[in-house]
Amino acid sequence: MNTETVTAGQVMSRVLVAVKAEESPLLAWELMRQAGVHHLPVVDGSHVLGILTREELAASWSGGPHEQSARRVRDLLRRGRRPSVRPDTPLAKVAAVMLDAGVDAVPVISAHGPVGLITARDVLAAVAGRVSDAQERGEVVTGMFRLEPVQPPRG
C-alpha cells in the first residue's frame, strides 16, 4: 500500500465507544475499562465535543465514587482547539493535524456525524503497511456504542 494515497477512512477504527457529555467520570472510566480503550469521544447528540484520554481521566480523579458521580465528563475536556478529520483526509494530513494539536487521537467526522477514530497507533500501523484488507474495502460497519445507566425502580 502506498501511504501517500491512504486516507483516514482506510485506517480509522470504525467501531466507536463514546460517552455522552453529561455522564460522570465514573461511567467514563468503567466504559473505557470494559471496552479496553484509551480514548473516549465525548458526544452531544451527533457532535463530538472532544476526546477524553485515560490519562486525563486518571489525572482529574479526586474523591470517591460519590464525588465522581456528581461531575460531568464535559468539564474534563481540554479547552482550545478540538481537531477532527474527514474520511477522505490523506494520512499525512491526519498526522499533521495530530502533531499540530498535540493530540494522539482525532475523530473522523462525516456529514452525518462521527464515523471513526484515528489514534497514533493507527497511523503507525498504516505507515508500517498493516492496514487490513477489510478496512481497505470498507467491509467494517461503523457503530457507536453508549453505556446508558439504568436506575432501579423506586418504590
CSV table of C-alpha atoms in Angstrom, one decimal:
chain,number,residue,atom,x,y,z
A,1,MET,CA,0.0,0.0,0.0
A,2,ASN,CA,1.3,3.5,-0.9
A,3,THR,CA,1.0,5.5,2.3
A,4,GLU,CA,0.8,8.7,0.2
A,5,THR,CA,-2.7,7.7,-1.0
A,6,VAL,CA,-4.0,6.3,2.2
A,7,THR,CA,-6.9,8.1,3.7
A,8,ALA,CA,-8.4,8.5,7.2
A,9,GLY,CA,-11.3,6.3,6.2
A,10,GLN,CA,-9.0,3.4,5.4
A,11,VAL,CA,-7.2,3.4,8.8
A,12,MET,CA,-9.7,4.6,11.3
A,13,SER,CA,-11.3,2.4,13.9
A,14,ARG,CA,-14.9,2.0,12.8
A,15,VAL,CA,-16.5,0.9,16.0
A,16,LEU,CA,-16.7,3.9,18.3
A,17,VAL,CA,-17.1,3.6,22.1
A,18,ALA,CA,-18.4,7.0,23.2
A,19,VAL,CA,-19.8,8.7,26.3
A,20,LYS,CA,-22.4,11.4,26.5
A,21,ALA,CA,-21.1,14.8,27.7
A,22,GLU,CA,-23.4,14.9,30.7
A,23,GLU,CA,-22.3,11.5,32.0
A,24,SER,CA,-20.0,11.1,35.0
A,25,PRO,CA,-16.2,10.4,35.0
A,26,LEU,CA,-17.1,7.2,36.9
A,27,LEU,CA,-19.2,6.0,34.0
A,28,ALA,CA,-16.5,7.1,31.5
A,29,TRP,CA,-13.8,5.1,33.4
A,30,GLU,CA,-16.0,2.0,33.5
A,31,LEU,CA,-16.8,2.3,29.8
A,32,MET,CA,-13.1,2.6,29.0
A,33,ARG,CA,-12.2,-0.4,31.2
A,34,GLN,CA,-15.0,-2.6,29.8
A,35,ALA,CA,-14.2,-1.7,26.2
A,36,GLY,CA,-10.4,-1.8,26.6
A,37,VAL,CA,-10.0,1.7,25.0
A,38,HIS,CA,-7.7,4.6,25.9
A,39,HIS,CA,-9.6,7.3,24.0
A,40,LEU,CA,-13.2,8.1,24.6
A,41,PRO,CA,-15.1,10.5,22.3
A,42,VAL,CA,-17.4,12.8,24.3
A,43,VAL,CA,-20.5,13.4,22.4
A,44,ASP,CA,-23.6,15.6,22.5
A,45,GLY,CA,-26.0,14.1,20.1
A,46,SER,CA,-24.1,13.7,16.8
A,47,HIS,CA,-21.4,16.2,17.7
A,48,VAL,CA,-18.0,15.2,19.1
A,49,LEU,CA,-17.1,17.7,21.8
A,50,GLY,CA,-13.6,16.2,22.3
A,51,ILE,CA,-11.6,13.1,23.1
A,52,LEU,CA,-11.1,12.2,26.7
A,53,THR,CA,-8.0,10.1,27.3
A,54,ARG,CA,-7.5,7.5,30.1
A,55,GLU,CA,-4.5,9.6,31.3
A,56,GLU,CA,-6.6,12.8,31.5
A,57,LEU,CA,-9.4,11.0,33.3
A,58,ALA,CA,-7.0,9.5,35.8
A,59,ALA,CA,-5.2,12.8,36.4
A,60,SER,CA,-8.5,14.5,37.1
A,61,TRP,CA,-9.7,11.9,39.6
A,62,SER,CA,-10.4,13.2,43.1
A,63,GLY,CA,-12.6,11.8,45.8
A,64,GLY,CA,-14.6,8.7,45.8
A,65,PRO,CA,-17.4,7.3,43.7
A,66,HIS,CA,-20.0,9.8,45.2
A,67,GLU,CA,-17.8,12.8,44.2
A,68,GLN,CA,-17.1,11.3,40.7
A,69,SER,CA,-20.8,10.7,40.1
A,70,ALA,CA,-21.6,14.4,40.7
A,71,ARG,CA,-19.1,15.6,38.0
A,72,ARG,CA,-19.6,15.6,34.2
A,73,VAL,CA,-17.1,14.4,31.5
A,74,ARG,CA,-17.8,17.6,29.5
A,75,ASP,CA,-15.9,19.5,32.2
A,76,LEU,CA,-12.8,17.3,31.9
A,77,LEU,CA,-12.2,18.1,28.2
A,78,ARG,CA,-9.2,20.2,27.3
A,79,ARG,CA,-10.0,23.8,26.4
A,80,GLY,CA,-9.0,25.1,23.0
A,81,ARG,CA,-8.9,23.5,19.6
A,82,ARG,CA,-10.6,20.2,19.1
A,83,PRO,CA,-9.3,18.8,15.8
A,84,SER,CA,-11.2,16.4,13.6
A,85,VAL,CA,-10.7,15.0,10.1
A,86,ARG,CA,-12.9,13.7,7.3
A,87,PRO,CA,-12.8,10.2,5.9
A,88,ASP,CA,-11.1,11.4,2.7
A,89,THR,CA,-8.3,13.3,4.6
A,90,PRO,CA,-4.9,11.9,3.5
A,91,LEU,CA,-3.0,10.1,6.2
A,92,ALA,CA,-0.1,12.7,6.1
A,93,LYS,CA,-2.6,15.5,6.8
A,94,VAL,CA,-4.1,13.4,9.7
A,95,ALA,CA,-0.7,13.1,11.2
A,96,ALA,CA,0.0,16.8,10.8
A,97,VAL,CA,-3.4,17.7,12.4
A,98,MET,CA,-2.5,15.4,15.4
A,99,LEU,CA,1.0,16.9,15.7
A,100,ASP,CA,-0.1,20.5,15.4
A,101,ALA,CA,-2.9,20.0,18.1
A,102,GLY,CA,-0.6,17.9,20.4
A,103,VAL,CA,-3.1,15.0,20.5
A,104,ASP,CA,-2.7,11.3,19.9
A,105,ALA,CA,-6.3,10.7,18.6
A,106,VAL,CA,-8.8,12.5,16.4
A,107,PRO,CA,-12.4,11.7,15.5
A,108,VAL,CA,-13.3,11.1,11.9
A,109,ILE,CA,-16.4,13.1,11.0
A,110,SER,CA,-18.7,12.8,8.0
A,111,ALA,CA,-21.7,15.0,7.2
A,112,HIS,CA,-23.8,12.7,9.4
A,113,GLY,CA,-21.6,12.9,12.5
A,114,PRO,CA,-18.7,10.7,13.8
A,115,VAL,CA,-17.8,7.6,11.8
A,116,GLY,CA,-14.5,6.6,13.3
A,117,LEU,CA,-11.4,7.4,15.4
A,118,ILE,CA,-7.8,7.6,14.4
A,119,THR,CA,-5.1,7.1,17.0
A,120,ALA,CA,-1.3,7.5,16.8
A,121,ARG,CA,-1.2,3.7,16.8
A,122,ASP,CA,-3.5,3.6,13.7
A,123,VAL,CA,-1.1,6.0,11.9
A,124,LEU,CA,1.9,3.9,12.8
A,125,ALA,CA,0.2,0.7,11.6
A,126,ALA,CA,-0.6,2.3,8.3
A,127,VAL,CA,2.9,3.5,7.8
A,128,ALA,CA,4.1,0.0,8.6
A,129,GLY,CA,1.8,-1.3,5.9
A,130,ARG,CA,-0.5,-3.0,8.3
A,131,VAL,CA,-3.9,-1.8,7.1
A,132,SER,CA,-6.2,-4.8,6.8
A,133,ASP,CA,-7.9,-5.6,3.5
A,134,ALA,CA,-11.3,-5.5,5.2
A,135,GLN,CA,-10.6,-1.9,6.1
A,136,GLU,CA,-9.5,-1.0,2.6
A,137,ARG,CA,-12.7,-2.4,1.1
A,138,GLY,CA,-14.8,-0.8,3.8
A,139,GLU,CA,-16.4,-4.0,5.0
A,140,VAL,CA,-16.5,-3.0,8.6
A,141,VAL,CA,-19.7,-1.3,9.5
A,142,THR,CA,-19.5,1.8,11.6
A,143,GLY,CA,-21.2,1.5,15.0
A,144,MET,CA,-21.3,3.7,18.1
A,145,PHE,CA,-22.0,2.3,21.5
A,146,ARG,CA,-23.0,4.3,24.5
A,147,LEU,CA,-23.4,2.9,28.0
A,148,GLU,CA,-26.7,4.0,29.4
A,149,PRO,CA,-27.2,3.9,33.2
A,150,VAL,CA,-30.2,2.0,34.4
A,151,GLN,CA,-31.8,3.3,37.6
A,152,PRO,CA,-33.5,0.7,39.9
A,153,PRO,CA,-37.3,1.3,40.2
A,154,ARG,CA,-38.3,3.4,43.1
A,155,GLY,CA,-41.0,2.3,45.5
